[in-house]
XYZ file of N, CA and C in Angstrom:
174
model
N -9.278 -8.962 -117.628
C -9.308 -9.850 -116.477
C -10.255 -9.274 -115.425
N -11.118 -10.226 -114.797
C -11.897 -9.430 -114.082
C -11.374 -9.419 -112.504
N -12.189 -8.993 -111.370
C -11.716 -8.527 -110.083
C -12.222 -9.871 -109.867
N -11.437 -10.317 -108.118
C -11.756 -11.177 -107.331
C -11.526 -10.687 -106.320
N -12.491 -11.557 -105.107
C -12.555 -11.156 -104.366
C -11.767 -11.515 -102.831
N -11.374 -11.122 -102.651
C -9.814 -12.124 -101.249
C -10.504 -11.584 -100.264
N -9.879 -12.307 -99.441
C -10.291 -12.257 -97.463
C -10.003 -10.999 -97.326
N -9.286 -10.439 -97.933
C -9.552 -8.362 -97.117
C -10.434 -7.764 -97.819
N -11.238 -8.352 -98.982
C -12.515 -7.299 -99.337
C -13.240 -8.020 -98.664
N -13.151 -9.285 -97.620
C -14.190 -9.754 -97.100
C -14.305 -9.306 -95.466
N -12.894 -8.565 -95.425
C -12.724 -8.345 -93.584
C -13.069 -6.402 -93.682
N -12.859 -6.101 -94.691
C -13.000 -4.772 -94.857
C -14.710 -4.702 -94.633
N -15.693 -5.598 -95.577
C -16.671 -5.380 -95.798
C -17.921 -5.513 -93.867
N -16.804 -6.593 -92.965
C -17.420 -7.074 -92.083
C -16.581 -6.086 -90.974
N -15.487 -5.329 -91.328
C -15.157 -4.630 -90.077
C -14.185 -5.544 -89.266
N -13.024 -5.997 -89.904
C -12.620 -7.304 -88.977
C -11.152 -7.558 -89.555
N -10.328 -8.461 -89.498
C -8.907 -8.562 -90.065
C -9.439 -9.876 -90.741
N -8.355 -9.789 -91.810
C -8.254 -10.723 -92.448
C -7.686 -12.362 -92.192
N -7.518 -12.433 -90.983
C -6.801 -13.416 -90.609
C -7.861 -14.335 -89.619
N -9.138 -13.024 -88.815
C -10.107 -13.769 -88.898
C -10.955 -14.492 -89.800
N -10.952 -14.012 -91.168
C -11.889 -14.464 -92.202
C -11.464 -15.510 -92.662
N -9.444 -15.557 -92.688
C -9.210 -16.649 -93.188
C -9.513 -17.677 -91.752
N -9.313 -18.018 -91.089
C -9.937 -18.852 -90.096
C -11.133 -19.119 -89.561
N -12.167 -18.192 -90.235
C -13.563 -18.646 -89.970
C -13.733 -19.879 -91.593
N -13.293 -18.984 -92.613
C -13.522 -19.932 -93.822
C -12.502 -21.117 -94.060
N -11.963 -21.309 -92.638
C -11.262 -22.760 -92.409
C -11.316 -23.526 -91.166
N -12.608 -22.864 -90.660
C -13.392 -23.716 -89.460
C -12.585 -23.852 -88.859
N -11.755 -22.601 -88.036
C -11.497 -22.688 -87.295
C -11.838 -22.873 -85.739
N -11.215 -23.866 -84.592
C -12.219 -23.944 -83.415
C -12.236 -22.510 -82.275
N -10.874 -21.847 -82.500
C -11.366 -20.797 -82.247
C -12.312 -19.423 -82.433
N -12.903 -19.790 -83.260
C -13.361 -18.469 -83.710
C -15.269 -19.180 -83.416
N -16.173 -17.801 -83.215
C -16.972 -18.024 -82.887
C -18.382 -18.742 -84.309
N -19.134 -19.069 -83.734
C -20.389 -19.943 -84.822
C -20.606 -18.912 -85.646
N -20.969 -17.505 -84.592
C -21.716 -16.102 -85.048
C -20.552 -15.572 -86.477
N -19.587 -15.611 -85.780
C -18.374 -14.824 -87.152
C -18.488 -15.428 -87.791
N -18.262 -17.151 -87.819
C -18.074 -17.671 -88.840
C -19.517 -18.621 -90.218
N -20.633 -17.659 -89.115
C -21.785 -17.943 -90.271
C -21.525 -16.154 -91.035
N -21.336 -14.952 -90.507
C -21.359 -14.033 -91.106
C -20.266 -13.596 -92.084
N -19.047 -14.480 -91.593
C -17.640 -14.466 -92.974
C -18.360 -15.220 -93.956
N -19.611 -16.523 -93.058
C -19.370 -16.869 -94.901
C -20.282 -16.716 -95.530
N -21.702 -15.995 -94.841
C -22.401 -15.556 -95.898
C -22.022 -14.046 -96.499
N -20.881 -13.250 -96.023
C -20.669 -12.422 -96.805
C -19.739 -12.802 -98.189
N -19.094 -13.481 -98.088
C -18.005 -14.410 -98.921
C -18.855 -14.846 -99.815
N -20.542 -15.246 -99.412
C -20.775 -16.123 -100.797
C -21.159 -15.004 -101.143
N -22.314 -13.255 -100.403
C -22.414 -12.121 -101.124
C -21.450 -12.056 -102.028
N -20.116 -11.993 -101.766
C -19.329 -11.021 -102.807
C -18.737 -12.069 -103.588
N -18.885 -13.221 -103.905
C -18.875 -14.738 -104.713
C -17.250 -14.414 -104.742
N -17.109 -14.607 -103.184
C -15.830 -15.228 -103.267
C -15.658 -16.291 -103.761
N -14.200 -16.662 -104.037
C -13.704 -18.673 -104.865
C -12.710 -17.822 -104.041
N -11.870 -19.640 -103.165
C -10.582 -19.833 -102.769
C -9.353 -19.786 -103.720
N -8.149 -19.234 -103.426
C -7.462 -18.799 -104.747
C -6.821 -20.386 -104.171
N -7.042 -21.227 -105.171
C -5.565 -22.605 -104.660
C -4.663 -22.490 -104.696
N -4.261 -21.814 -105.395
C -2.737 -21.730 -105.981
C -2.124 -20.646 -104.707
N -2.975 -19.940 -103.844
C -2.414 -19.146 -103.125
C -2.827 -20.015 -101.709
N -3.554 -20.710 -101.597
C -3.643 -22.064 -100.505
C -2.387 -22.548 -100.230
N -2.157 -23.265 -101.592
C -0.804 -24.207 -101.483
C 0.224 -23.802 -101.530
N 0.358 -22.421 -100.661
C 1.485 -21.624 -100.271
C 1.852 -22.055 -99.533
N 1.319 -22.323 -98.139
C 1.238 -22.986 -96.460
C 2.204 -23.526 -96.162
């Protein structure tokens, strides 16, 4: 099985919590343009995919 990649190898990689990353990569209105162009071009770097099945936890 191979590795994937979740919002804390993506907040680790940017220096940041994970709770920002999940709210930049859900457009959030709080969070700024700047974070949330750099969560997601690091996200597509490390080819993040959204886990659904861990979405439709909520």
């Amino acid at each position: 099985m191979s590795y994937k990649t979740t919002i804390i190898d993506i907040a680790r990689e940017l220096n940041t919590t994970p709770a920002t990353v999940s709210r930049a990569l859900s457009n959030h209105p709080g969070i700024s343009e700047k974070t949330k162009h750099s969560v997601k071009l690091t996200a597509s770097k490390l080819n993040y995919k959204r886990n659904r099945i861990a979405s439709s936890l909520r």
